[in-house]
Amino acid sequence: MTHDTSRFYQLWGEVSDLLVAEEVLRWDQETLMPQPGHVRRAHVLATVAGLRHRLLTAPELADQVAAGLDRCDPESVDREQLVAARREIERATRVPERLVQAIAAATSEGLVTWQRARREKSFAAFAPALERIVALRREEASIRAVGDHPYDGLLDEYEPGLGTARIGPLFDRLSDELAALVAAVADSGVDVDESAARGAFPHDAQLAFCTWAATQIGFDFDRGRLDVSTHPFCTGLDAADVRLTWRWDTGDFRRGLFGVLHEAGHGLYEQGLPTHWRRQPLGIARSMSLHESQSRLWENQVGRHRDFWTFAAPRFREHFPAAPRGDAESLWRAANRIEPGMIRVDADEVTYIPHIVVRFRLETALIAGELDVADLPAAWNQGYLRLLGLEPRDDAEGVLQDIHWASGLFGYFPTYALGSLASAQLFAAAERDLGGLGPRFAAGEMSELLDWLRDRVHRHGSRYTADQLLERATGAPLDPEPFLAYARGKVDALYGVAP
Amino acid sequence: MTHDTSRFYQLWGEVSDLLVAEEVLRWDQETLMPQPGHVRRAHVLATVAGLRHRLLTAPELADQVAAGLDRCDPESVDREQLVAARREIERATRVPERLVQAIAAATSEGLVTWQRARREKSFAAFAPALERIVALRREEASIRAVGDHPYDGLLDEYEPGLGTARIGPLFDRLSDELAALVAAVADSGVDVDESAARGAFPHDAQLAFCTWAATQIGFDFDRGRLDVSTHPFCTGLDAADVRLTWRWDTGDFRRGLFGVLHEAGHGLYEQGLPTHWRRQPLGIARSMSLHESQSRLWENQVGRHRDFWTFAAPRFREHFPAAPRGDAESLWRAANRIEPGMIRVDADEVTYIPHIVVRFRLETALIAGELDVADLPAAWNQGYLRLLGLEPRDDAEGVLQDIHWASGLFGYFPTYALGSLASAQLFAAAERDLGGLGPRFAAGEMSELLDWLRDRVHRHGSRYTADQLLERATGAPLDPEPFLAYARGKVDALYGVAP
């Protein structure tokens, strides 16, 4: 007899609904909420998150999962759903409520302190709060006890299946190769002209142009929105309700456009998730690196593609008649200039990964207890000097630039770099399967690529790990070679050097 | 020894937070959510509402309330909090989960059926769904068993302390008096000119003018927002996060302006609720009629006041330079024209209450089992003929015009009329206390009136019933005389007849 799983799905549906409620509350907070509303909102968010934890760790749910796993067809999707649920439940159960609350309190204070410290450009003001956060997350990692390295327990939250032992050497290799590329760019004597990106780009015209671009790559505004926030993000409440945010710079169109293409890439993933698994464990995106592979693919492999600009340049000229240049070649060049800088979020495709490698090395050392918080700024500055050849003028553009550590996010940064690798790997496989993507982009045809991603990535929800999914989609697990080949090709095309 | 109530407040805070989460989800659904998002949103709302019911009826909360009531200081505010909590818990516990779910399902279907029936102008298409809703609400009323009349169990949900036995004769009296007033208007031979309200009023200018007006009456946009929805409403998530919605008619400025003033009146109440009782039973508005008294006071007693237009007319002319007339007298007249019509939401101050009396008589008869759903349209049409001298052309502008019954809202309509009475009673008391409100309005000074309402109404949250609060604020419980005097005064001023 097959076990009846309806009660399991009912209980899981409630857990899943509470996550959506939490995401609506957060989205609203970041986009529309009157600022003084934050006092009450903090209570509401804590209550909803706490209830979700309570439901996820309730004995009845665990019993339903255990009974289901005992009796279900071992080849069934039900079984995969139950396994995914068990994983989530075990993760949630392992960390005691006390620690969850302590982390919530420490990061709530951490964010406020970080904002002040950043304004004052003083790491010292942030250090005590960060020490508490690091100590708590270290405790959490030791409780989770996943993998060989203490850091693996945190990494596992965002990227199941990838460990420090694999990422460390991978990042060493990448930083060496990319350092050589950056040196080649510097030695080329070529200065890629970015004047086409500078000028006066009024808000309304940017909004229209960005909306057009997001629509062209396939984002469905009937099942989504675009709003304003300080830091762009994407929230998928459901495949039929996906929300992007953006910000813009009226003196440089790139911040707005590439931000929207990036978030719309995340949004396409969310809009392509399987609705027949709505409210079920497999119905959501599982890995942050896969999510980031989708955003980077549409932002970079497509949005910074030469042929994309053949298609987009006439529309660009319509929206920005006063722009200094509107020819495809100049726009493509401006969109692809390579130059090491201090700020991660402003980095180009080639120098982006070194920013991540610096952070990865520092946070693994912090969590392993090999680096003290007090020594972090010096270690940060050394890392930048070594990998990017630059030193920050102050802590604000150095160790205080990111919100992540203040929010308690340790183990998240690597997924950005892994996403870049996966985006190049997927794009190369799509080109192999479909052929002639460039000419299609030039004609404004993006749908074959989207269909391919829908089929190979989106429709599987969280059924597979990143490695499994990449293996099915491209024939190999996560592999840095396609990204390195892509980066070399771009450097060659722009700077005429092929290292 | 005083009982420690901290656990009680913690548990109640969670219940209160879930209500806010629900309100954010509903607000978002009505204003911004992409339409296809409704499938998932229905699940999320049901889950959050279900959890709130579960928390509200949890044994631990009931135990905490009982223990607190046993041991707390009988004169303390704690005791009042506990009594208010006990009332809510008893209300929630009495109705079985089965009935709550059946009503949710019946009204969910009812809304869809009503929309179609209204489009097709056919009550017959709606009747079976309405029969189920009426049967379920009748069952609920009998379970609640509040008061002498079956309807009292439903009324109690929106207006604690007021029964059918009191409202029936009150409404009889009001409809007689108002019928005499309407007859006097008809016999006066005067036709109040409303041409100043008609013309071309562009959206942006209306938004600016309405925002200005809401700000003038004291609505704080730093702690609130104004968005668009099909039917205007106000959501108070917290005193620091109050959201109004509006709609507009580019051919007639009254729909937008008086809608905004109405919702801003609700919003002023929400912004004035006591933040020291945040997340506590007494921290919210208790009675719908008091809420409606605030919206009507600012919409009517202020927004339709002659002196308000002395102040507002110059600003009106700035925003609408092409308006047919911009003098205070013409605008005031156009804002106050009295004429019986078929549609409740478009009714003027004097003919509004008869619309409510028709509905009250029909719904008490339905819930008492004295009227069959099949006979409702005929009874509706008779009621309109008798009280307003009109008959609807079809069911769409007759019995199908309101969303309330399709949503299962029986017992809600009377609060609209009671709110009109309370608004006039409060305004008369404020005039008595403060003196010279008219000249103050003419000078744009609304803050004394707002301060008076803050002190007499807003800051008390749900500490008092409507009667208790009116007694404290005005010296008498709910009383129709101030409203009748106000209505007579207006008829006299506009039509030169003093019945």
PDB file of C-alpha atoms in Angstrom, chain A residues 21-267:
ATOM      1  CA  ALA A  21       4.321  35.936   3.732  1.00  0.00           C
ATOM      2  CA  GLU A  22       7.800  36.759   5.061  1.00  0.00           C
ATOM      3  CA  GLU A  23       8.991  37.648   1.570  1.00  0.00           C
ATOM      4  CA  VAL A  24       6.026  39.955   0.959  1.00  0.00           C
ATOM      5  CA  LEU A  25       6.778  41.681   4.279  1.00  0.00           C
ATOM      6  CA  ARG A  26      10.447  42.101   3.355  1.00  0.00           C
ATOM      7  CA  TRP A  27       9.748  43.221  -0.196  1.00  0.00           C
ATOM      8  CA  ASP A  28       7.295  45.804   1.092  1.00  0.00           C
ATOM      9  CA  GLN A  29       9.823  46.965   3.695  1.00  0.00           C
ATOM     10  CA  GLU A  30      12.524  47.517   1.078  1.00  0.00           C
ATOM     11  CA  THR A  31      10.337  49.232  -1.519  1.00  0.00           C
ATOM     12  CA  LEU A  32       7.302  51.023  -0.091  1.00  0.00           C
ATOM     13  CA  MET A  33       7.027  50.939   3.677  1.00  0.00           C
ATOM     14  CA  PRO A  34       7.128  54.324   5.379  1.00  0.00           C
ATOM     15  CA  GLN A  35      10.434  54.332   7.259  1.00  0.00           C
ATOM     16  CA  PRO A  36       8.942  54.701  10.784  1.00  0.00           C
ATOM     17  CA  GLY A  37       7.024  51.478  10.149  1.00  0.00           C
ATOM     18  CA  HIS A  38      10.200  49.496  10.788  1.00  0.00           C
ATOM     19  CA  VAL A  39       9.589  49.168  14.548  1.00  0.00           C
ATOM     20  CA  ARG A  40       6.417  47.189  14.084  1.00  0.00           C
ATOM     21  CA  ARG A  41       7.656  45.424  10.980  1.00  0.00           C
ATOM     22  CA  ALA A  42      10.590  43.959  12.913  1.00  0.00           C
ATOM     23  CA  HIS A  43       8.114  42.347  15.334  1.00  0.00           C
ATOM     24  CA  VAL A  44       5.934  41.013  12.541  1.00  0.00           C
ATOM     25  CA  LEU A  45       8.889  39.548  10.672  1.00  0.00           C
ATOM     26  CA  ALA A  46      10.250  37.915  13.820  1.00  0.00           C
ATOM     27  CA  THR A  47       6.848  36.399  14.606  1.00  0.00           C
ATOM     28  CA  VAL A  48       6.317  35.025  11.102  1.00  0.00           C
ATOM     29  CA  ALA A  49       9.869  33.631  10.914  1.00  0.00           C
ATOM     30  CA  GLY A  50       9.520  32.120  14.382  1.00  0.00           C
ATOM     31  CA  LEU A  51       6.224  30.460  13.475  1.00  0.00           C
ATOM     32  CA  ARG A  52       7.726  29.068  10.307  1.00  0.00           C
ATOM     33  CA  HIS A  53      10.523  27.557  12.370  1.00  0.00           C
ATOM     34  CA  ARG A  54       7.956  26.145  14.790  1.00  0.00           C
ATOM     35  CA  LEU A  55       5.935  24.545  11.983  1.00  0.00           C
ATOM     36  CA  LEU A  56       9.050  23.204  10.279  1.00  0.00           C
ATOM     37  CA  THR A  57      10.250  21.541  13.485  1.00  0.00           C
ATOM     38  CA  ALA A  58       6.834  20.302  14.643  1.00  0.00           C
ATOM     39  CA  PRO A  59       6.797  16.595  15.569  1.00  0.00           C
ATOM     40  CA  GLU A  60       3.783  15.886  13.347  1.00  0.00           C
ATOM     41  CA  LEU A  61       5.625  17.031  10.223  1.00  0.00           C
ATOM     42  CA  ALA A  62       8.706  14.967  11.080  1.00  0.00           C
ATOM     43  CA  ASP A  63       6.446  11.944  11.705  1.00  0.00           C
ATOM     44  CA  GLN A  64       4.685  12.398   8.380  1.00  0.00           C
ATOM     45  CA  VAL A  65       8.030  12.607   6.596  1.00  0.00           C
ATOM     46  CA  ALA A  66       9.376   9.511   8.350  1.00  0.00           C
ATOM     47  CA  ALA A  67       6.212   7.515   7.672  1.00  0.00           C
ATOM     48  CA  GLY A  68       6.183   8.666   4.065  1.00  0.00           C
ATOM     49  CA  LEU A  69       9.811   7.678   3.512  1.00  0.00           C
ATOM     50  CA  ASP A  70       9.166   4.246   5.043  1.00  0.00           C
ATOM     51  CA  ARG A  71       6.318   3.447   2.760  1.00  0.00           C
ATOM     52  CA  CYS A  72       6.552   5.443  -0.465  1.00  0.00           C
ATOM     53  CA  ASP A  73       7.639   4.100  -3.836  1.00  0.00           C
ATOM     54  CA  PRO A  74      11.456   4.459  -3.820  1.00  0.00           C
ATOM     55  CA  GLU A  75      11.415   5.652  -7.444  1.00  0.00           C
ATOM     56  CA  SER A  76       8.691   8.239  -6.948  1.00  0.00           C
ATOM     57  CA  VAL A  77       8.861  12.023  -7.006  1.00  0.00           C
ATOM     58  CA  ASP A  78       7.040  11.859  -3.656  1.00  0.00           C
ATOM     59  CA  ARG A  79      10.177  10.295  -2.245  1.00  0.00           C
ATOM     60  CA  GLU A  80      12.332  13.118  -3.612  1.00  0.00           C
ATOM     61  CA  GLN A  81       9.928  15.608  -2.066  1.00  0.00           C
ATOM     62  CA  LEU A  82      10.162  13.851   1.286  1.00  0.00           C
ATOM     63  CA  VAL A  83      13.962  13.718   1.139  1.00  0.00           C
ATOM     64  CA  ALA A  84      14.121  17.434   0.376  1.00  0.00           C
ATOM     65  CA  ALA A  85      11.724  18.101   3.256  1.00  0.00           C
ATOM     66  CA  ARG A  86      13.765  15.955   5.632  1.00  0.00           C
ATOM     67  CA  ARG A  87      16.882  17.903   4.755  1.00  0.00           C
ATOM     68  CA  GLU A  88      15.159  21.234   5.536  1.00  0.00           C
ATOM     69  CA  ILE A  89      13.678  19.898   8.757  1.00  0.00           C
ATOM     70  CA  GLU A  90      17.000  18.519   9.952  1.00  0.00           C
ATOM     71  CA  ARG A  91      18.720  21.802   9.195  1.00  0.00           C
ATOM     72  CA  ALA A  92      16.091  23.733  11.121  1.00  0.00           C
ATOM     73  CA  THR A  93      15.965  21.306  14.035  1.00  0.00           C
ATOM     74  CA  ARG A  94      19.708  21.214  14.559  1.00  0.00           C
ATOM     75  CA  VAL A  95      20.059  24.891  15.434  1.00  0.00           C
ATOM     76  CA  PRO A  96      18.443  25.656  18.788  1.00  0.00           C
ATOM     77  CA  GLU A  97      15.854  28.426  19.026  1.00  0.00           C
ATOM     78  CA  ARG A  98      18.184  30.239  21.465  1.00  0.00           C
ATOM     79  CA  LEU A  99      20.933  30.481  18.844  1.00  0.00           C
ATOM     80  CA  VAL A 100      18.507  31.543  16.102  1.00  0.00           C
ATOM     81  CA  GLN A 101      17.245  34.347  18.322  1.00  0.00           C
ATOM     82  CA  ALA A 102      20.758  35.381  19.371  1.00  0.00           C
ATOM     83  CA  ILE A 103      21.803  35.613  15.713  1.00  0.00           C
ATOM     84  CA  ALA A 104      18.674  37.592  14.843  1.00  0.00           C
ATOM     85  CA  ALA A 105      19.391  40.048  17.655  1.00  0.00           C
ATOM     86  CA  ALA A 106      23.130  40.312  16.870  1.00  0.00           C
ATOM     87  CA  THR A 107      22.551  40.949  13.156  1.00  0.00           C
ATOM     88  CA  SER A 108      19.751  43.414  13.829  1.00  0.00           C
ATOM     89  CA  GLU A 109      22.207  45.425  15.951  1.00  0.00           C
ATOM     90  CA  GLY A 110      25.012  44.615  13.491  1.00  0.00           C
ATOM     91  CA  LEU A 111      23.186  46.280  10.606  1.00  0.00           C
ATOM     92  CA  VAL A 112      22.610  49.500  12.506  1.00  0.00           C
ATOM     93  CA  THR A 113      26.209  49.573  13.739  1.00  0.00           C
ATOM     94  CA  TRP A 114      27.577  48.777  10.278  1.00  0.00           C
ATOM     95  CA  GLN A 115      25.608  51.637   8.710  1.00  0.00           C
ATOM     96  CA  ARG A 116      27.038  54.079  11.242  1.00  0.00           C
ATOM     97  CA  ALA A 117      30.571  52.676  10.995  1.00  0.00           C
ATOM     98  CA  ARG A 118      30.438  52.908   7.211  1.00  0.00           C
ATOM     99  CA  ARG A 119      29.271  56.502   7.382  1.00  0.00           C
ATOM    100  CA  GLU A 120      32.094  57.271   9.803  1.00  0.00           C
ATOM    101  CA  LYS A 121      34.544  55.166   7.730  1.00  0.00           C
ATOM    102  CA  SER A 122      35.664  53.449  10.902  1.00  0.00           C
ATOM    103  CA  PHE A 123      35.926  49.676  11.193  1.00  0.00           C
ATOM    104  CA  ALA A 124      36.611  50.027  14.931  1.00  0.00           C
ATOM    105  CA  ALA A 125      33.003  51.126  15.475  1.00  0.00           C
ATOM    106  CA  PHE A 126      31.756  47.929  13.837  1.00  0.00           C
ATOM    107  CA  ALA A 127      34.278  45.451  15.269  1.00  0.00           C
ATOM    108  CA  PRO A 128      32.519  44.566  18.566  1.00  0.00           C
ATOM    109  CA  ALA A 129      29.216  43.823  16.791  1.00  0.00           C
ATOM    110  CA  LEU A 130      31.005  41.790  14.131  1.00  0.00           C
ATOM    111  CA  GLU A 131      32.856  39.797  16.795  1.00  0.00           C
ATOM    112  CA  ARG A 132      29.545  38.722  18.298  1.00  0.00           C
ATOM    113  CA  ILE A 133      28.156  37.770  14.897  1.00  0.00           C
ATOM    114  CA  VAL A 134      31.258  35.773  13.977  1.00  0.00           C
ATOM    115  CA  ALA A 135      31.225  33.958  17.330  1.00  0.00           C
ATOM    116  CA  LEU A 136      27.558  33.005  16.907  1.00  0.00           C
ATOM    117  CA  ARG A 137      27.916  31.884  13.315  1.00  0.00           C
ATOM    118  CA  ARG A 138      31.016  29.893  14.305  1.00  0.00           C
ATOM    119  CA  GLU A 139      28.939  28.190  16.992  1.00  0.00           C
ATOM    120  CA  GLU A 140      26.213  27.520  14.431  1.00  0.00           C
ATOM    121  CA  ALA A 141      28.723  26.048  11.979  1.00  0.00           C
ATOM    122  CA  SER A 142      30.073  23.697  14.646  1.00  0.00           C
ATOM    123  CA  ILE A 143      26.541  22.560  15.503  1.00  0.00           C
ATOM    124  CA  ARG A 144      25.697  21.955  11.859  1.00  0.00           C
ATOM    125  CA  ALA A 145      28.892  19.915  11.477  1.00  0.00           C
ATOM    126  CA  VAL A 146      28.559  19.517   7.716  1.00  0.00           C
ATOM    127  CA  GLY A 147      31.648  18.612   5.650  1.00  0.00           C
ATOM    128  CA  ASP A 148      35.322  18.751   6.674  1.00  0.00           C
ATOM    129  CA  HIS A 149      35.848  22.468   7.204  1.00  0.00           C
ATOM    130  CA  PRO A 150      33.943  24.493   9.845  1.00  0.00           C
ATOM    131  CA  TYR A 151      32.848  26.874   7.049  1.00  0.00           C
ATOM    132  CA  ASP A 152      31.072  24.042   5.202  1.00  0.00           C
ATOM    133  CA  GLY A 153      28.206  24.159   7.708  1.00  0.00           C
ATOM    134  CA  LEU A 154      27.420  27.705   6.618  1.00  0.00           C
ATOM    135  CA  LEU A 155      28.109  27.213   2.911  1.00  0.00           C
ATOM    136  CA  ASP A 156      25.657  24.323   2.937  1.00  0.00           C
ATOM    137  CA  GLU A 157      22.810  26.711   3.668  1.00  0.00           C
ATOM    138  CA  TYR A 158      23.211  28.472   0.319  1.00  0.00           C
ATOM    139  CA  GLU A 159      24.941  25.867  -1.816  1.00  0.00           C
ATOM    140  CA  PRO A 160      24.176  22.294  -0.802  1.00  0.00           C
ATOM    141  CA  GLY A 161      26.842  19.834  -1.893  1.00  0.00           C
ATOM    142  CA  LEU A 162      29.819  22.150  -2.385  1.00  0.00           C
ATOM    143  CA  GLY A 163      32.563  22.225   0.230  1.00  0.00           C
ATOM    144  CA  THR A 164      35.512  24.426   1.137  1.00  0.00           C
ATOM    145  CA  ALA A 165      37.910  21.649   0.056  1.00  0.00           C
ATOM    146  CA  ARG A 166      36.652  22.018  -3.517  1.00  0.00           C
ATOM    147  CA  ILE A 167      36.114  25.777  -3.623  1.00  0.00           C
ATOM    148  CA  GLY A 168      39.541  26.658  -2.174  1.00  0.00           C
ATOM    149  CA  PRO A 169      41.664  25.183  -4.977  1.00  0.00           C
ATOM    150  CA  LEU A 170      39.106  26.281  -7.580  1.00  0.00           C
ATOM    151  CA  PHE A 171      39.363  29.885  -6.398  1.00  0.00           C
ATOM    152  CA  ASP A 172      43.198  29.661  -6.278  1.00  0.00           C
ATOM    153  CA  ARG A 173      43.217  28.577  -9.898  1.00  0.00           C
ATOM    154  CA  LEU A 174      40.723  31.274 -10.935  1.00  0.00           C
ATOM    155  CA  SER A 175      42.570  34.091  -9.232  1.00  0.00           C
ATOM    156  CA  ASP A 176      45.853  33.095 -10.882  1.00  0.00           C
ATOM    157  CA  GLU A 177      44.300  32.900 -14.338  1.00  0.00           C
ATOM    158  CA  LEU A 178      42.352  36.116 -13.944  1.00  0.00           C
ATOM    159  CA  ALA A 179      45.405  37.960 -12.573  1.00  0.00           C
ATOM    160  CA  ALA A 180      47.199  37.003 -15.793  1.00  0.00           C
ATOM    161  CA  LEU A 181      44.271  38.311 -17.830  1.00  0.00           C
ATOM    162  CA  VAL A 182      44.147  41.592 -15.934  1.00  0.00           C
ATOM    163  CA  ALA A 183      47.914  41.989 -16.401  1.00  0.00           C
ATOM    164  CA  ALA A 184      47.473  41.380 -20.131  1.00  0.00           C
ATOM    165  CA  VAL A 185      44.788  44.065 -20.266  1.00  0.00           C
ATOM    166  CA  ALA A 186      47.067  46.517 -18.445  1.00  0.00           C
ATOM    167  CA  ASP A 187      50.003  45.697 -20.727  1.00  0.00           C
ATOM    168  CA  SER A 188      47.932  45.915 -23.909  1.00  0.00           C
ATOM    169  CA  GLY A 189      48.213  49.688 -24.015  1.00  0.00           C
ATOM    170  CA  VAL A 190      44.566  49.734 -25.189  1.00  0.00           C
ATOM    171  CA  ASP A 191      42.111  51.982 -23.392  1.00  0.00           C
ATOM    172  CA  VAL A 192      38.550  50.908 -24.124  1.00  0.00           C
ATOM    173  CA  ASP A 193      36.455  54.026 -24.570  1.00  0.00           C
ATOM    174  CA  GLU A 194      33.468  54.180 -22.208  1.00  0.00           C
ATOM    175  CA  SER A 195      32.257  57.645 -23.160  1.00  0.00           C
ATOM    176  CA  ALA A 196      29.110  56.144 -24.765  1.00  0.00           C
ATOM    177  CA  ALA A 197      27.902  55.193 -21.275  1.00  0.00           C
ATOM    178  CA  ARG A 198      28.299  58.698 -19.845  1.00  0.00           C
ATOM    179  CA  GLY A 199      25.966  61.608 -20.385  1.00  0.00           C
ATOM    180  CA  ALA A 200      22.471  62.615 -19.352  1.00  0.00           C
ATOM    181  CA  PHE A 201      20.067  59.678 -19.100  1.00  0.00           C
ATOM    182  CA  PRO A 202      16.739  60.875 -17.677  1.00  0.00           C
ATOM    183  CA  HIS A 203      14.893  58.543 -15.298  1.00  0.00           C
ATOM    184  CA  ASP A 204      11.776  58.070 -17.412  1.00  0.00           C
ATOM    185  CA  ALA A 205      13.740  57.168 -20.522  1.00  0.00           C
ATOM    186  CA  GLN A 206      15.885  54.721 -18.544  1.00  0.00           C
ATOM    187  CA  LEU A 207      12.802  53.096 -17.046  1.00  0.00           C
ATOM    188  CA  ALA A 208      11.261  52.682 -20.493  1.00  0.00           C
ATOM    189  CA  PHE A 209      14.480  51.347 -22.005  1.00  0.00           C
ATOM    190  CA  CYS A 210      15.131  48.919 -19.139  1.00  0.00           C
ATOM    191  CA  THR A 211      11.531  47.676 -19.185  1.00  0.00           C
ATOM    192  CA  TRP A 212      11.837  47.122 -22.923  1.00  0.00           C
ATOM    193  CA  ALA A 213      15.111  45.219 -22.453  1.00  0.00           C
ATOM    194  CA  ALA A 214      13.674  43.015 -19.672  1.00  0.00           C
ATOM    195  CA  THR A 215      10.648  42.270 -21.843  1.00  0.00           C
ATOM    196  CA  GLN A 216      12.901  41.371 -24.778  1.00  0.00           C
ATOM    197  CA  ILE A 217      14.763  38.744 -22.793  1.00  0.00           C
ATOM    198  CA  GLY A 218      11.393  37.253 -21.847  1.00  0.00           C
ATOM    199  CA  PHE A 219      10.476  38.676 -18.444  1.00  0.00           C
ATOM    200  CA  ASP A 220       6.665  38.650 -18.224  1.00  0.00           C
ATOM    201  CA  PHE A 221       5.403  41.871 -16.646  1.00  0.00           C
ATOM    202  CA  ASP A 222       1.885  40.427 -16.432  1.00  0.00           C
ATOM    203  CA  ARG A 223       3.327  38.083 -13.824  1.00  0.00           C
ATOM    204  CA  GLY A 224       5.779  40.523 -12.311  1.00  0.00           C
ATOM    205  CA  ARG A 225       6.666  44.091 -11.377  1.00  0.00           C
ATOM    206  CA  LEU A 226       9.582  46.506 -11.332  1.00  0.00           C
ATOM    207  CA  ASP A 227       9.950  48.842  -8.349  1.00  0.00           C
ATOM    208  CA  VAL A 228      12.612  51.010  -6.756  1.00  0.00           C
ATOM    209  CA  SER A 229      14.924  50.086  -3.869  1.00  0.00           C
ATOM    210  CA  THR A 230      18.315  51.146  -2.523  1.00  0.00           C
ATOM    211  CA  HIS A 231      19.894  47.817  -3.458  1.00  0.00           C
ATOM    212  CA  PRO A 232      18.407  45.951  -6.421  1.00  0.00           C
ATOM    213  CA  PHE A 233      16.953  42.520  -5.727  1.00  0.00           C
ATOM    214  CA  CYS A 234      14.448  39.977  -7.030  1.00  0.00           C
ATOM    215  CA  THR A 235      11.670  38.384  -4.973  1.00  0.00           C
ATOM    216  CA  GLY A 236       9.817  35.381  -6.362  1.00  0.00           C
ATOM    217  CA  LEU A 237       6.565  35.031  -4.429  1.00  0.00           C
ATOM    218  CA  ASP A 238       5.249  32.584  -6.986  1.00  0.00           C
ATOM    219  CA  ALA A 239       5.930  31.873 -10.661  1.00  0.00           C
ATOM    220  CA  ALA A 240       2.993  34.224 -11.309  1.00  0.00           C
ATOM    221  CA  ASP A 241       4.226  36.998  -8.986  1.00  0.00           C
ATOM    222  CA  VAL A 242       7.893  37.894  -9.438  1.00  0.00           C
ATOM    223  CA  ARG A 243       9.181  41.296  -8.402  1.00  0.00           C
ATOM    224  CA  LEU A 244      12.320  43.062  -9.504  1.00  0.00           C
ATOM    225  CA  THR A 245      13.755  46.249  -8.074  1.00  0.00           C
ATOM    226  CA  TRP A 246      16.265  48.646  -9.533  1.00  0.00           C
ATOM    227  CA  ARG A 247      18.161  51.886  -9.023  1.00  0.00           C
ATOM    228  CA  TRP A 248      19.683  54.173 -11.629  1.00  0.00           C
ATOM    229  CA  ASP A 249      22.358  56.756 -12.240  1.00  0.00           C
ATOM    230  CA  THR A 250      21.263  59.608 -14.491  1.00  0.00           C
ATOM    231  CA  GLY A 251      24.893  60.147 -15.539  1.00  0.00           C
ATOM    232  CA  ASP A 252      25.628  56.547 -16.625  1.00  0.00           C
ATOM    233  CA  PHE A 253      23.053  54.158 -18.059  1.00  0.00           C
ATOM    234  CA  ARG A 254      24.952  51.002 -17.143  1.00  0.00           C
ATOM    235  CA  ARG A 255      23.992  50.837 -13.477  1.00  0.00           C
ATOM    236  CA  GLY A 256      20.270  50.799 -14.290  1.00  0.00           C
ATOM    237  CA  LEU A 257      20.320  48.590 -17.373  1.00  0.00           C
ATOM    238  CA  PHE A 258      22.676  45.875 -16.188  1.00  0.00           C
ATOM    239  CA  GLY A 259      21.017  45.857 -12.781  1.00  0.00           C
ATOM    240  CA  VAL A 260      17.619  45.284 -14.386  1.00  0.00           C
ATOM    241  CA  LEU A 261      18.955  42.579 -16.733  1.00  0.00           C
ATOM    242  CA  HIS A 262      20.596  40.887 -13.741  1.00  0.00           C
ATOM    243  CA  GLU A 263      17.442  40.919 -11.615  1.00  0.00           C
ATOM    244  CA  ALA A 264      15.295  39.965 -14.612  1.00  0.00           C
ATOM    245  CA  GLY A 265      17.596  36.948 -15.055  1.00  0.00           C
ATOM    246  CA  HIS A 266      16.751  35.913 -11.499  1.00  0.00           C
ATOM    247  CA  GLY A 267      13.129  36.682 -12.321  1.00  0.00           C
TER     248      GLY A 267
END
